[in-house]
Tab-separated table of C-alpha atoms in Angstrom:
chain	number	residue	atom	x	y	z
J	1	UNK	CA	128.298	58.523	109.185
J	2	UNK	CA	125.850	56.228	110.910
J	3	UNK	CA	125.063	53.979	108.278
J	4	UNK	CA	127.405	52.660	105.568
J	5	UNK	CA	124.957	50.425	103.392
J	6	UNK	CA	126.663	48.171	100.353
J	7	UNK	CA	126.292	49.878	97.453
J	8	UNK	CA	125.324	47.379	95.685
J	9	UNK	CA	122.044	47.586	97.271
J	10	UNK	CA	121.520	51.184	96.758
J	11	UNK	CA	122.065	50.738	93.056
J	12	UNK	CA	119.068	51.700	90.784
J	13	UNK	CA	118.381	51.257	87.383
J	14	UNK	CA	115.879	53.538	84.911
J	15	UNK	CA	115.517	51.000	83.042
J	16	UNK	CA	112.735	49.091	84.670
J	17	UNK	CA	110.802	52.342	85.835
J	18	UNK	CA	111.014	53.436	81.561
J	19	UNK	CA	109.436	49.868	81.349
J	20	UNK	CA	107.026	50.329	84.137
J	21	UNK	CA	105.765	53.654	82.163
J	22	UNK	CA	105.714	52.179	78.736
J	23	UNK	CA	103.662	49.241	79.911
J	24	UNK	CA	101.178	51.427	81.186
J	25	UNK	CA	101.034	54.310	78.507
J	26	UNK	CA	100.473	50.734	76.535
J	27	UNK	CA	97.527	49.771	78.166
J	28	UNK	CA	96.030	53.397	78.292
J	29	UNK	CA	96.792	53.963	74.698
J	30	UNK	CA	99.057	56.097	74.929
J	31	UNK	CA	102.375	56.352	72.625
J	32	UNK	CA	104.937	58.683	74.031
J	33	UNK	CA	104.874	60.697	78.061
J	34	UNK	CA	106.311	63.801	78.676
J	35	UNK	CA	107.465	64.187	81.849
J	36	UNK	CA	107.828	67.856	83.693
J	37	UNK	CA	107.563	67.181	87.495
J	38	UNK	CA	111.109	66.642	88.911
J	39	UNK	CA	110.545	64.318	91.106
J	40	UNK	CA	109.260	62.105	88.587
J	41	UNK	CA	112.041	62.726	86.649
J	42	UNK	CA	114.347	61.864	88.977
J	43	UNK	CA	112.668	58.649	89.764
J	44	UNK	CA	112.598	57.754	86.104
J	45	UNK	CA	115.810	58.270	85.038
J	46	UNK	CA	117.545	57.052	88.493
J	47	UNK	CA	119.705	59.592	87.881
J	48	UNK	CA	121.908	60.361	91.354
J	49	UNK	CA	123.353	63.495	91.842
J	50	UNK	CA	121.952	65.708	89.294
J	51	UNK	CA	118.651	67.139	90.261
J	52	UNK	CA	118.132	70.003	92.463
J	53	UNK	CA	114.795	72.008	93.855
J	54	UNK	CA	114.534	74.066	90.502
J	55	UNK	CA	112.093	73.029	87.710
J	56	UNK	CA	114.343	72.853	84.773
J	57	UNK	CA	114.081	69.452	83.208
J	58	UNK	CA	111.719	68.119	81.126
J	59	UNK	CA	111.819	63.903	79.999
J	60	UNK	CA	110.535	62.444	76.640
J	61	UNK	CA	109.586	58.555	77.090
J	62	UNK	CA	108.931	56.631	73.806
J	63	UNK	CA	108.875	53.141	73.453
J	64	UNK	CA	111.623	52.711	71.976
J	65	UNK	CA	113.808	55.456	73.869
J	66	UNK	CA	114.268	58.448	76.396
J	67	UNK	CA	115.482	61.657	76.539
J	68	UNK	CA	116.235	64.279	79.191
J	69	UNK	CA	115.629	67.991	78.179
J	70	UNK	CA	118.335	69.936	80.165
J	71	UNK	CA	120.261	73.143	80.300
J	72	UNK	CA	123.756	73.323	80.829
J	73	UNK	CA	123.890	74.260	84.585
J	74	UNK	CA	123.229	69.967	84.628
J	75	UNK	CA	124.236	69.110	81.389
J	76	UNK	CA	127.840	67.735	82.585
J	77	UNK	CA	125.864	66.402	85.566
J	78	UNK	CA	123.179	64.621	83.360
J	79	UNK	CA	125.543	63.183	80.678
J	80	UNK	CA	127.849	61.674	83.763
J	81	UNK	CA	124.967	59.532	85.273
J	82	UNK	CA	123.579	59.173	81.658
J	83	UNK	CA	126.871	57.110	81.217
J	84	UNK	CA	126.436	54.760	83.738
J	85	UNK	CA	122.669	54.350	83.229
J	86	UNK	CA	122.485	53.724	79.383
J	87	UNK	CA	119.165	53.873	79.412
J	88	UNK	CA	118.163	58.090	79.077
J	89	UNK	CA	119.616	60.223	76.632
J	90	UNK	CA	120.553	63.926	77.445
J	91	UNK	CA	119.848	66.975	75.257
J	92	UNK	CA	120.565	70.261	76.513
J	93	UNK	CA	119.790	72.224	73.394
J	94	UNK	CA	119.015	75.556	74.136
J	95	UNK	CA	115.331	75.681	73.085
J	96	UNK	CA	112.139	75.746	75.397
J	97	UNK	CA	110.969	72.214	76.215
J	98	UNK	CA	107.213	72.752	74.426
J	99	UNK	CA	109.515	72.634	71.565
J	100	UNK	CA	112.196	70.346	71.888
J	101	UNK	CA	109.625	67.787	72.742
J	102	UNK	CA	107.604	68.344	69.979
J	103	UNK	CA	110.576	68.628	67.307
J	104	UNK	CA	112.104	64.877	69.145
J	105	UNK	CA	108.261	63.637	68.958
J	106	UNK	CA	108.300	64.127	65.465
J	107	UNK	CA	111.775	62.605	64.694
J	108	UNK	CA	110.645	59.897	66.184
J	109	UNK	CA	107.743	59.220	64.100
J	110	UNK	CA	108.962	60.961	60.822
J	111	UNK	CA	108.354	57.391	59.198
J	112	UNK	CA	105.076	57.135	59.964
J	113	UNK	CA	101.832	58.023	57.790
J	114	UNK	CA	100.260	61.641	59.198
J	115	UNK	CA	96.878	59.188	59.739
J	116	UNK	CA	98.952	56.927	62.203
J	117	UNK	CA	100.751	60.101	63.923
J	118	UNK	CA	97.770	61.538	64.762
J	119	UNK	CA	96.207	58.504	66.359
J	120	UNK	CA	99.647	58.476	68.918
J	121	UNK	CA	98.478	59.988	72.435
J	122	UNK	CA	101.311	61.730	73.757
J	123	UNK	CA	100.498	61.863	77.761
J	124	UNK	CA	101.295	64.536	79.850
J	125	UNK	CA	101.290	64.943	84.039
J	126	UNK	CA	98.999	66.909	85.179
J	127	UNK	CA	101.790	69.204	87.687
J	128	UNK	CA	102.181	71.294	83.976
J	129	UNK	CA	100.781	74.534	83.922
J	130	UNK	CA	98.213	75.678	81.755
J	131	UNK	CA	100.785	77.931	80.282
J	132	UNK	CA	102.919	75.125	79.438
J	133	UNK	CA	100.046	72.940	78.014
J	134	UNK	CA	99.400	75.637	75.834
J	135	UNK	CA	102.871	76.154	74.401
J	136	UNK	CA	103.319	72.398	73.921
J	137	UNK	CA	100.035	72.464	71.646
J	138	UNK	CA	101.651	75.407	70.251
J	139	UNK	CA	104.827	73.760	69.447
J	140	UNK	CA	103.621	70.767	67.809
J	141	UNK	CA	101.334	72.590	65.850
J	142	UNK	CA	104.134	74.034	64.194
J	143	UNK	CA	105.561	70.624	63.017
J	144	UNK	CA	104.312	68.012	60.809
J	145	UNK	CA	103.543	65.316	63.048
J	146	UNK	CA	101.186	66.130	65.959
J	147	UNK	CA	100.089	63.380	68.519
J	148	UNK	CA	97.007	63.404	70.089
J	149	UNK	CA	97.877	65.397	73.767
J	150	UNK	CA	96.122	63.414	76.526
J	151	UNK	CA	96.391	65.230	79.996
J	152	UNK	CA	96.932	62.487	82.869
J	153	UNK	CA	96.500	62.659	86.501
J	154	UNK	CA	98.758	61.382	89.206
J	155	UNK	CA	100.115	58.765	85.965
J	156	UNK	CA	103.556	58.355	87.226
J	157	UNK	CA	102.738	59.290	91.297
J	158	UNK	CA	100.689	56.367	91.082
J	159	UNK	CA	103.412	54.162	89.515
J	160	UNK	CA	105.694	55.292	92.518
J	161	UNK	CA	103.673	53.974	95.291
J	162	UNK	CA	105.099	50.727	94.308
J	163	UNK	CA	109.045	50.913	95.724
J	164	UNK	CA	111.608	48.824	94.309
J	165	UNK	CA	114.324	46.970	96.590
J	166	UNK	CA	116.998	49.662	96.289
J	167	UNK	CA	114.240	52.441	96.990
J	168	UNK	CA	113.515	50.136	100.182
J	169	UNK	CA	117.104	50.356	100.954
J	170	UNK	CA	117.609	53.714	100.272
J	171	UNK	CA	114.899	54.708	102.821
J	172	UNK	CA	116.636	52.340	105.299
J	173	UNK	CA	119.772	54.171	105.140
J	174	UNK	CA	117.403	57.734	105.517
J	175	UNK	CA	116.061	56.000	108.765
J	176	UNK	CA	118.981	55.047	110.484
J	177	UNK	CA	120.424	58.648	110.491
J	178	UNK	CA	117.016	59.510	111.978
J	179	UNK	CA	117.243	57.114	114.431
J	180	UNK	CA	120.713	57.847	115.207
J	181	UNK	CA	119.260	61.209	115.498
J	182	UNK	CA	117.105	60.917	118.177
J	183	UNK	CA	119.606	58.774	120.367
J	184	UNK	CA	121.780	61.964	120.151
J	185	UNK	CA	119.201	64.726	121.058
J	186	UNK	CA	117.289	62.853	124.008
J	187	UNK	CA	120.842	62.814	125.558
J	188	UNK	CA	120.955	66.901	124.383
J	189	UNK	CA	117.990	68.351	125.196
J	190	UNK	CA	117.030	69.898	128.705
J	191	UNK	CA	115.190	72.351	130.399
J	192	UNK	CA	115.763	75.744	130.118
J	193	UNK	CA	116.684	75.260	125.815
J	194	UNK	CA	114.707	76.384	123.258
J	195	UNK	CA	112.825	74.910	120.513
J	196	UNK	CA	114.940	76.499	118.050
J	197	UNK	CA	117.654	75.583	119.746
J	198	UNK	CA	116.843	72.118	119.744
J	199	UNK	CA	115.746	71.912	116.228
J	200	UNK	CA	119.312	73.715	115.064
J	201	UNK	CA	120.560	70.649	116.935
J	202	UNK	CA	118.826	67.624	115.553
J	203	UNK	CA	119.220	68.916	112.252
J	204	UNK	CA	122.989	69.546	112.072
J	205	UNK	CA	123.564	66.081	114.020
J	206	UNK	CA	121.635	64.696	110.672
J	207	UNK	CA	123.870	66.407	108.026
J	208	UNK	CA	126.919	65.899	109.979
J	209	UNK	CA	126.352	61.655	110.275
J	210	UNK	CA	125.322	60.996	106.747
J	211	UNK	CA	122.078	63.237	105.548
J	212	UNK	CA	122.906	65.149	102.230
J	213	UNK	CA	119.800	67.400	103.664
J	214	UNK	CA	116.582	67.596	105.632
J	215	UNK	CA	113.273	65.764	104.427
J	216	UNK	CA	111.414	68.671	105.740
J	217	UNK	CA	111.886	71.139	108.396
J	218	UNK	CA	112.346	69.712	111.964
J	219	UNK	CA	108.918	70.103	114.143
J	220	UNK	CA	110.321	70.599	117.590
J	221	UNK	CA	106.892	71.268	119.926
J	222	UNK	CA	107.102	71.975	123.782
J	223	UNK	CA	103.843	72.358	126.257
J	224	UNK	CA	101.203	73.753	124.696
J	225	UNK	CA	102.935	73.824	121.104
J	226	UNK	CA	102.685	70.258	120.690
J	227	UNK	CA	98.899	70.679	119.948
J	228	UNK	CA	99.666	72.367	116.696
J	229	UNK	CA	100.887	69.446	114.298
J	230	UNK	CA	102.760	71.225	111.858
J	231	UNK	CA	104.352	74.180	114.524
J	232	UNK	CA	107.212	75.929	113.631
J	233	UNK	CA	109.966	76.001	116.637
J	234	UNK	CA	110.529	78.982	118.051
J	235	UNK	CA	111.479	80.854	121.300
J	236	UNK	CA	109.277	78.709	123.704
J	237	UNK	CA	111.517	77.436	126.766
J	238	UNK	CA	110.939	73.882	127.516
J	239	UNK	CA	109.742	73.528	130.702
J	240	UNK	CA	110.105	70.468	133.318
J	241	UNK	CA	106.737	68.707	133.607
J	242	UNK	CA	105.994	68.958	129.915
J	243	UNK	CA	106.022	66.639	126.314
J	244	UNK	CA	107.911	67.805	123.209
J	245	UNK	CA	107.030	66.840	119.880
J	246	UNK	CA	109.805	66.017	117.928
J	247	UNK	CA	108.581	65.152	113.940
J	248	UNK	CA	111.916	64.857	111.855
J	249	UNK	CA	113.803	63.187	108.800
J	250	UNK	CA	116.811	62.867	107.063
J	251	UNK	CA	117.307	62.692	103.397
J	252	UNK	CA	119.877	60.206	102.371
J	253	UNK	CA	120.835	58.664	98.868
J	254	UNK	CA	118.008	60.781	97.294
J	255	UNK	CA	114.976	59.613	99.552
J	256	UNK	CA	113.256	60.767	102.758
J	257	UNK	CA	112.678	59.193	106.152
J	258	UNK	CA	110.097	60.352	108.529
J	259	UNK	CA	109.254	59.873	112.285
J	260	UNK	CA	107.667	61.547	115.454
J	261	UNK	CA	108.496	60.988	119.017
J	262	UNK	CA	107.152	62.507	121.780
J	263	UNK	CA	109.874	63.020	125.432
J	264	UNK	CA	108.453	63.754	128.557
J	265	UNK	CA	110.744	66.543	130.668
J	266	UNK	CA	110.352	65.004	134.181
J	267	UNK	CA	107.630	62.511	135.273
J	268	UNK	CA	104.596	63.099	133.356
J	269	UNK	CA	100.853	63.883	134.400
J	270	UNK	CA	98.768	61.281	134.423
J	271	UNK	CA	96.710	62.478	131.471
J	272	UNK	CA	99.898	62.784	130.277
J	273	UNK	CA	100.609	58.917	130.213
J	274	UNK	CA	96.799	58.153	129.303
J	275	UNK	CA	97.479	60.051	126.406
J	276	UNK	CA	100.847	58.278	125.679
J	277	UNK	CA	99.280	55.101	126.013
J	278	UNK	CA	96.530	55.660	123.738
J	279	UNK	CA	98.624	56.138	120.688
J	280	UNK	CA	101.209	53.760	121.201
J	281	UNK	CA	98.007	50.990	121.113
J	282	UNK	CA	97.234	52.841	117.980
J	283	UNK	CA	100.184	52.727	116.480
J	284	UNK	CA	100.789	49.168	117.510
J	285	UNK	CA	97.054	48.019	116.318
J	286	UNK	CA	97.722	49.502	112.718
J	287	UNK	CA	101.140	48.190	112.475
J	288	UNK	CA	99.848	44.780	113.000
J	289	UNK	CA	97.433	44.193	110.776
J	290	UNK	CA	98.655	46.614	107.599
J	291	UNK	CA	99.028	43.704	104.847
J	292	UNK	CA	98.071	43.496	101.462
J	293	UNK	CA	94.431	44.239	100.708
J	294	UNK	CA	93.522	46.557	103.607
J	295	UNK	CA	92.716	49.846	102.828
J	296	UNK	CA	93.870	53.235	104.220
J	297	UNK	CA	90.517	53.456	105.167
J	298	UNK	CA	90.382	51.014	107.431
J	299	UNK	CA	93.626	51.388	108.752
J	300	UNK	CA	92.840	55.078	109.846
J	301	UNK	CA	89.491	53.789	111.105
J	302	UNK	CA	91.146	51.665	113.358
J	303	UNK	CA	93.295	53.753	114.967
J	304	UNK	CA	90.227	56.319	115.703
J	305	UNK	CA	88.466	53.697	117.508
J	306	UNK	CA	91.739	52.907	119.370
J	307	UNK	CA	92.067	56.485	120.516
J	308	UNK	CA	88.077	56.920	121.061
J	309	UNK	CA	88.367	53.337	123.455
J	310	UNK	CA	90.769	55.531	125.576
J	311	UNK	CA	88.432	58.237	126.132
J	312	UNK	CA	90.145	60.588	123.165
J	313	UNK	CA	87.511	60.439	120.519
J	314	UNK	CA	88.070	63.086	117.987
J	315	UNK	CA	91.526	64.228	118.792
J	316	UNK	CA	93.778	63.630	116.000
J	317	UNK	CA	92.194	65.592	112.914
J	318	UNK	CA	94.886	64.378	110.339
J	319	UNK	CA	94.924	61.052	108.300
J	320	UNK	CA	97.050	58.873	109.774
J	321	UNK	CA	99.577	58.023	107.840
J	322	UNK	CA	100.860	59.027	104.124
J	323	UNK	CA	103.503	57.890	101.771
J	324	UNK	CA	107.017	58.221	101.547
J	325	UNK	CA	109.677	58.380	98.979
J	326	UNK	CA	111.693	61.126	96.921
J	327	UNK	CA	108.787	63.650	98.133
J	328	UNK	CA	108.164	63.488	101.904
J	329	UNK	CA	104.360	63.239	100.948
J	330	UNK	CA	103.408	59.939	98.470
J	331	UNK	CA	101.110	57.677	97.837
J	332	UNK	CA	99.257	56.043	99.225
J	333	UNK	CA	97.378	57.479	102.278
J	334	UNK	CA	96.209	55.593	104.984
J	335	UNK	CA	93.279	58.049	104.760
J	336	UNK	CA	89.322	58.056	105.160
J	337	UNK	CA	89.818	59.135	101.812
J	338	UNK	CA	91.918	55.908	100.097
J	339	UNK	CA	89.356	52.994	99.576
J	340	UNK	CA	92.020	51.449	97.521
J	341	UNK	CA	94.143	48.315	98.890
J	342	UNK	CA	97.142	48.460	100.097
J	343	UNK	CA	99.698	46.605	97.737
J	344	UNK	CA	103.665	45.181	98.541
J	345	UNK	CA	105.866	47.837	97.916
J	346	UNK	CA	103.825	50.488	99.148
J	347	UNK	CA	105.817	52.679	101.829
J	348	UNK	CA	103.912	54.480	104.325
J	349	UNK	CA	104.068	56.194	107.584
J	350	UNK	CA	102.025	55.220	110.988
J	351	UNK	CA	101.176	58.365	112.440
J	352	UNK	CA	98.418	58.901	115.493
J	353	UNK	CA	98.329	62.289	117.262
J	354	UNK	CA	96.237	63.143	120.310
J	355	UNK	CA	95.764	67.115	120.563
J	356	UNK	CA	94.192	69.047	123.656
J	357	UNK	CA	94.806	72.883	122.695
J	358	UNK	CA	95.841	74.864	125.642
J	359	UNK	CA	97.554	71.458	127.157
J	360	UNK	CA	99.488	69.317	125.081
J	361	UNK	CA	100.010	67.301	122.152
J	362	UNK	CA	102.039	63.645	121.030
J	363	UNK	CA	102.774	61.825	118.107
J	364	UNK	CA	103.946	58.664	117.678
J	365	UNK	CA	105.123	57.942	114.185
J	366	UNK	CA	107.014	54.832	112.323
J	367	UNK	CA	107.549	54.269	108.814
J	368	UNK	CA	107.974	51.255	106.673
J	369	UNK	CA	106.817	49.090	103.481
J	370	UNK	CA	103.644	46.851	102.857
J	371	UNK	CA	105.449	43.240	102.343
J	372	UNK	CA	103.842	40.276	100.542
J	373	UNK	CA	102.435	38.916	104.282
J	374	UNK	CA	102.738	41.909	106.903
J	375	UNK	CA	104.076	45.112	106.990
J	376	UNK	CA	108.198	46.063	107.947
J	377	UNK	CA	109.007	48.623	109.916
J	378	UNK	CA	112.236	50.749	109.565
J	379	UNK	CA	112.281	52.721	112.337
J	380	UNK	CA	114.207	51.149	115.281
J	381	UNK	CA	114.011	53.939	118.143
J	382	UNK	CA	111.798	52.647	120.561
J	383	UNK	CA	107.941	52.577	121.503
J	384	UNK	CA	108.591	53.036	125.586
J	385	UNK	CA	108.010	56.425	127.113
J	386	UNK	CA	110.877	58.417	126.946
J	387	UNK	CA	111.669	60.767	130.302
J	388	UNK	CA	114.223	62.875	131.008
């Protein structure tokens, strides 16, 4: 394993999240949430080792309690970590969740005059399906207390922009397998390989020192490839005198890391190191001024004016950098889109591309969190052109 990091500091704790919810259902008048969206879930319980990729959980917050809707495939699972945690119940009655939250809803509030119930808002995220909203209102219209349903959008996403220290650390420990990583594959990879090849690679080096899985699938981008920012790896030979794109993560005590490099096979063209040049003084502008109170906005706009100054105006296309977290994708964006400010605790990526279709493409990504005065980065592998 590549990193060993103190448990201690890995240790999280639902009940400040449940808090974090409550206080804001508070101040949007809101009573109860009912949580669908995995992810969410697992961020709001802090449950480890419980939650896979299905959709089969469904989480009750009150004020006064929680309680995790489950079926018996994690039942065992749920009640383990439940145990530890103290602060989520499990139920894994075997009912549809439209109706076990609207049966616990009304225990909860069997006290209370009908008037009073029906002035509760009971939020809900907004990743339900119509099909689901409908068979919640269905469900509570069959018992005696109904809440008010209040669809939300992006209610809890927005409350996980802001990480907490063992999140931090957690994405630490995702990084240094990365990093790790990419020490072990510039030392692998040659001529004559294949994408695919190099990708299998990388990604088995990952699970082998201390990833429980992938944060995505491994971009690995040769020649021409590399102008594509999301292409798949495939047959394509890597050739001497070209750049490879390689855009990887590990996932590691529940959370995702994400990077890019870009290697150069042999001494590179001199567009070739123009190119190189003009994103690493992108990168390196943005990383030194992301604080508190700037905006992704601004951020992106000024590393398109660092890439235009180097005679490659127009050439990235994506925003240029997003969040990070449980999901590879977060909030916030460092976006043309996000004219919010940036806050502490906010973890986000640092990612300008130059792309010439029919030439080449490069990357050069970091990630890291917004601290009260600057901005820390977690990736260590370096900034220096790589050649092999």
């Amino acid at each position: 394993m590549c990193c060993s990091p103190d448990s201690a500091a890995l240790a999280a704790a639902a009940g400040p999240r449940l808090d974090r919810l409550r206080a804001a259902c508070a101040d949007a008048g809101m009573g109860a949430f009912f949580v669908r969206d995995t992810s969410n879930i697992a961020w709001l319980t802090a449950f480890d080792g419980v939650f896979d990729d299905e959709d089969a959980h469904a989480l009750l917050v009150t004020p006064s309690d929680a309680v995790l809707h489950t079926d018996s495939r994690y039942s065992e699972a749920a009640r383990a970590a439940a145990a530890r945690e103290g602060a989520v119940a499990v139920d894994d009655a075997r009912v549809a969740h439209a109706k076990f939250v609207a049966e616990t809803f009304a225990a909860r509030h069997a006290d209370r005059p009908s008037v009073e119930a029906e002035a509760i808002a009971l939020g809900i995220e907004d990743s339900m399906s119509l099909a689901g909203f409908r068979a919640l209102e269905a469900a509570f219209a069959e018992v005696p207390e109904r809440p008010k349903l209040r669809e939300t959008s992006d209610f809890i996403v927005n409350l996980r922009a802001v990480k907490d220290v063992q999140e931090i650390a957690r994405m630490k420990a995702a990084q240094a397998v990365t990093d790790a990583a990419f020490a072990h594959i510039v030392g692998y990879m040659r001529p004559g390989m294949t994408e695919r090849e190099v990708q299998i690679e990388l990604e088995d080096f990952m699970r082998r020192h201390g990833a429980e899985g992938l944060a995505f699938p491994s971009i690995v981008a040769a020649g021409a490839n590399g102008a594509s920012p999301h292409a798949i790896p495939g047959q394509t030979v890597l050739e001497a005198g070209q750049c490879v794109v390689l855009d990887f993560g590990a996932r590691a005590h529940g959370y995702c890391s994400d990077m890019t490099r870009t290697v150069f096979l042999g001494q590179p063209s001199q567009k070739m190191r123009d190119a190189y040049a003009a994103i690493r003084s992108a990168n390196e502008q943005v990383e030194a001024v992301l604080k508190p109170g700037v905006t992704g906005k601004a951020m992106h706009e000024l590393a398109e004016r660092a890439l235009a100054d180097a005679g490659f105006a127009g050439k990235m296309g994506h925003s240029l950098g997003h969040g990070v977290g449980i999901d590879i994708h977060e909030q916030p964006a460092l976006s043309p889109r996000n004219e919010q400010p940036l806050v502490p605790g906010n973890v986000v990526t640092v990612e300008p591309g130059i792309y010439l279709p029919g030439e080449f493409g490069m990357r050069l990504e970091d990630f890291g969190v917004i601290t009260p005065d600057g901005f820390e980065v977690f990736t260590r592998s370096t900034h220096d052109p790589v050649i092999l």
